[in-house]
mmCIF file of C-alpha atoms in Angstrom:
data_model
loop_
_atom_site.group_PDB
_atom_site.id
_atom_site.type_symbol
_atom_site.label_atom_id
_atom_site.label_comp_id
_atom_site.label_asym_id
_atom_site.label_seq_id
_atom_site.Cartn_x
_atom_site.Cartn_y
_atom_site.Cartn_z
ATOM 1 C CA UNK A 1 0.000 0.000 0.000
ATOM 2 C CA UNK A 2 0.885 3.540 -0.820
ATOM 3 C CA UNK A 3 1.637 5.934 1.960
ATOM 4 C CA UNK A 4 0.882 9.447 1.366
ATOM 5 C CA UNK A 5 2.068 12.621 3.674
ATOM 6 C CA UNK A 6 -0.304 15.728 2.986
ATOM 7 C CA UNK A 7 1.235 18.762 5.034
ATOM 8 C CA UNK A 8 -1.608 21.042 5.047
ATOM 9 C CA UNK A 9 -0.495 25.375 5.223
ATOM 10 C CA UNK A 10 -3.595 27.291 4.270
ATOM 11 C CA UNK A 11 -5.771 28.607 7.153
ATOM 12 C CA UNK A 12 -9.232 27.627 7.758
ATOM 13 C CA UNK A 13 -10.908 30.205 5.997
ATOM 14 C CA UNK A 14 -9.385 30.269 2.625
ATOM 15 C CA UNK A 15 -12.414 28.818 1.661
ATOM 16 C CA UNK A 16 -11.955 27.130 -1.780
ATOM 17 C CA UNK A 17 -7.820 26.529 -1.615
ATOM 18 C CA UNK A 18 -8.538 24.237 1.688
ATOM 19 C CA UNK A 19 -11.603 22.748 0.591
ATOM 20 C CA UNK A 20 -9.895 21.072 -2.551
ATOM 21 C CA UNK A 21 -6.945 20.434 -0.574
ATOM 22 C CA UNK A 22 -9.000 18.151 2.179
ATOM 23 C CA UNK A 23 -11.235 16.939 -0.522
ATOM 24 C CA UNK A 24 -8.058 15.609 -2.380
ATOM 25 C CA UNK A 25 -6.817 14.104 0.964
ATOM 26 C CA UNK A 26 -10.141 12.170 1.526
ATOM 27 C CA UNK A 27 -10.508 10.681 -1.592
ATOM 28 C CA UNK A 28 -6.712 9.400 -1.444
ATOM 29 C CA UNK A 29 -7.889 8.050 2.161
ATOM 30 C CA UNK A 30 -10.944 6.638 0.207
ATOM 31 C CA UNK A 31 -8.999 4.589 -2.307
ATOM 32 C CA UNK A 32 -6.428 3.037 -0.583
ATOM 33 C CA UNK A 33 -4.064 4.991 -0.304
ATOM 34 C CA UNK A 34 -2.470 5.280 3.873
ATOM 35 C CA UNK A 35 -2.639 8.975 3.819
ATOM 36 C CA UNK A 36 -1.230 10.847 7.129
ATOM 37 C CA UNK A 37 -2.044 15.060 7.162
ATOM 38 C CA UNK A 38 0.566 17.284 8.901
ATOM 39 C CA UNK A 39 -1.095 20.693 9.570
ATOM 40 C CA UNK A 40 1.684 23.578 9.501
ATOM 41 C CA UNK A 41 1.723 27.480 10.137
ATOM 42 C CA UNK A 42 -1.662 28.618 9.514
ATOM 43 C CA UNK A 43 -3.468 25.298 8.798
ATOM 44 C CA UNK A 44 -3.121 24.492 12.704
ATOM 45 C CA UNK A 45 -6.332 27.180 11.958
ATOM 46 C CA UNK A 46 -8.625 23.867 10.678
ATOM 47 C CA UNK A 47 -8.369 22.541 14.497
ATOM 48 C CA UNK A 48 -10.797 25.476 15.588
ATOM 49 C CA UNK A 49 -13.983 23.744 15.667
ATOM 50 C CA UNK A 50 -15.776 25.973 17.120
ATOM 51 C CA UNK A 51 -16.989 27.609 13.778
ATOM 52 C CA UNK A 52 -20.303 26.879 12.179
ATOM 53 C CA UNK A 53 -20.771 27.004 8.424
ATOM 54 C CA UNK A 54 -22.734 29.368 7.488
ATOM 55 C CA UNK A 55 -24.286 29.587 3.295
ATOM 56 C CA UNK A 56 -24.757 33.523 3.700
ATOM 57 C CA UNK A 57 -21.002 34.020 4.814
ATOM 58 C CA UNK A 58 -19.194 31.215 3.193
ATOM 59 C CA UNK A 59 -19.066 29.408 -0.316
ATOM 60 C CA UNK A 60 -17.569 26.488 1.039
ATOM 61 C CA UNK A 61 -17.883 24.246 4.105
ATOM 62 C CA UNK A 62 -15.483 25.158 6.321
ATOM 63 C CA UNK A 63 -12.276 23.577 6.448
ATOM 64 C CA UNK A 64 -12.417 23.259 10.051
ATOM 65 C CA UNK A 65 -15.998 21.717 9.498
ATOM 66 C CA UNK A 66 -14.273 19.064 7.183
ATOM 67 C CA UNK A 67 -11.349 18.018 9.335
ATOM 68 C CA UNK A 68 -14.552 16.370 11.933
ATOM 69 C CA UNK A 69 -15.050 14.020 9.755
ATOM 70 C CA UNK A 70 -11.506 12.924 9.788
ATOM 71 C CA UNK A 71 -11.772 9.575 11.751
ATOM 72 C CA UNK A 72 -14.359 8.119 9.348
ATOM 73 C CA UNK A 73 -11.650 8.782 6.807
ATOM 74 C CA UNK A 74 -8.830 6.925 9.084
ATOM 75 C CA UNK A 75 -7.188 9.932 8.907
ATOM 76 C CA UNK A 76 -6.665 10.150 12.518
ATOM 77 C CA UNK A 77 -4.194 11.002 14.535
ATOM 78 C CA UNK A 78 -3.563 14.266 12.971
ATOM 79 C CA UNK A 79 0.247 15.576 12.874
ATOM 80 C CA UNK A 80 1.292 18.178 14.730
ATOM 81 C CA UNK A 81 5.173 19.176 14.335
ATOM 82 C CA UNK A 82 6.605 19.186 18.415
ATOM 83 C CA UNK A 83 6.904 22.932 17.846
ATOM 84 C CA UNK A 84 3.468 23.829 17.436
ATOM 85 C CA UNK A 85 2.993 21.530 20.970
ATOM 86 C CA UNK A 86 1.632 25.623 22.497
ATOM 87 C CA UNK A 87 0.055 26.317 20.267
ATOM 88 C CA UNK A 88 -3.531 27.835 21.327
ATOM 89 C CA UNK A 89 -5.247 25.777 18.349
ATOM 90 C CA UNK A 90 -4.081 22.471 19.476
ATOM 91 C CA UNK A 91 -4.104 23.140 23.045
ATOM 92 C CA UNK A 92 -7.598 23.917 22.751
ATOM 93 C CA UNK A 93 -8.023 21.260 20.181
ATOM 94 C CA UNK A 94 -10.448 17.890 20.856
ATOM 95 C CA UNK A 95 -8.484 16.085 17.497
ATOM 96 C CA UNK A 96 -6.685 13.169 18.420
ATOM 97 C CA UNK A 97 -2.961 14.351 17.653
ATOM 98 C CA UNK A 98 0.762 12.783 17.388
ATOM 99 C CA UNK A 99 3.373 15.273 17.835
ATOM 100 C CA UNK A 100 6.041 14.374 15.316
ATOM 101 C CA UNK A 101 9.432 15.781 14.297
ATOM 102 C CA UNK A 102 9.532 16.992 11.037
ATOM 103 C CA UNK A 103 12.773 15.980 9.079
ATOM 104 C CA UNK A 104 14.481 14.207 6.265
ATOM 105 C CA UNK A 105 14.200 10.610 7.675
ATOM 106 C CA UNK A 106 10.313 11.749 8.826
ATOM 107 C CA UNK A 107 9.373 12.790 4.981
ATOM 108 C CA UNK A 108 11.679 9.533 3.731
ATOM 109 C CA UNK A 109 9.569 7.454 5.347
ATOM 110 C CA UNK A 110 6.525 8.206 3.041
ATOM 111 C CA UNK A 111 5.710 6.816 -0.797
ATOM 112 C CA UNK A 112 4.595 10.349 -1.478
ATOM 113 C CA UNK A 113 4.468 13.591 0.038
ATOM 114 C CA UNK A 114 1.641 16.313 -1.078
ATOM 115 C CA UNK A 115 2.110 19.714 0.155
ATOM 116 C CA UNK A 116 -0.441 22.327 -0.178
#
């Protein structure tokens, strides 16, 4: 089997870019493919859950709204890089999380690597 690493940078509401970008990352989850998602720098955003779509203000579900539905997905645990540990997002966050260390041998380890 495939192993895919998605590191995820675009904030929660950057409506369309994020929405294709998890969409992508389910459907690889979907057919087969052992995807793991890394959230970085602003995509540590999607972890507020706390926002409600709404069709008045947004075009697009929610990012943050999409990342819920991980586990169905086996998507879970969601990577966190050690860094990002104090984050107020993932401190506050009810995702299960791994805290990993992002580096060569880390990214080696994949089949694939996906970075949007």
């Amino acid at each position: 089997m495939k192993t895919v690493l998605v590191i995820l940078t675009q904030a929660n509401l950057n409506s369309m870019q994020i929405h294709e970008s998890l969409s992508a990352t389910m459907v690889l989850a979907t057919f087969g493919s052992e995807v793991k998602i890394l959230l970085q720098d602003a995509a540590l955003s999607l972890l507020k859950a706390d926002l409600a779509f709404d069709g008045l203000k947004h075009a697009f579900k929610l990012g943050s709204n999409m990342v819920d539905s991980f586990e169905f997905y086996d998507l879970t645990p969601i990577l966190i890089e050690n860094k990002n540990k104090n984050s107020k997002f993932v401190s506050q966050s009810e995702q299960e999380l791994e805290f990993i260390y992002l580096n060569s041998t880390f990214i080696q380890s994949f089949d694939h690597v996906l970075y949007w």
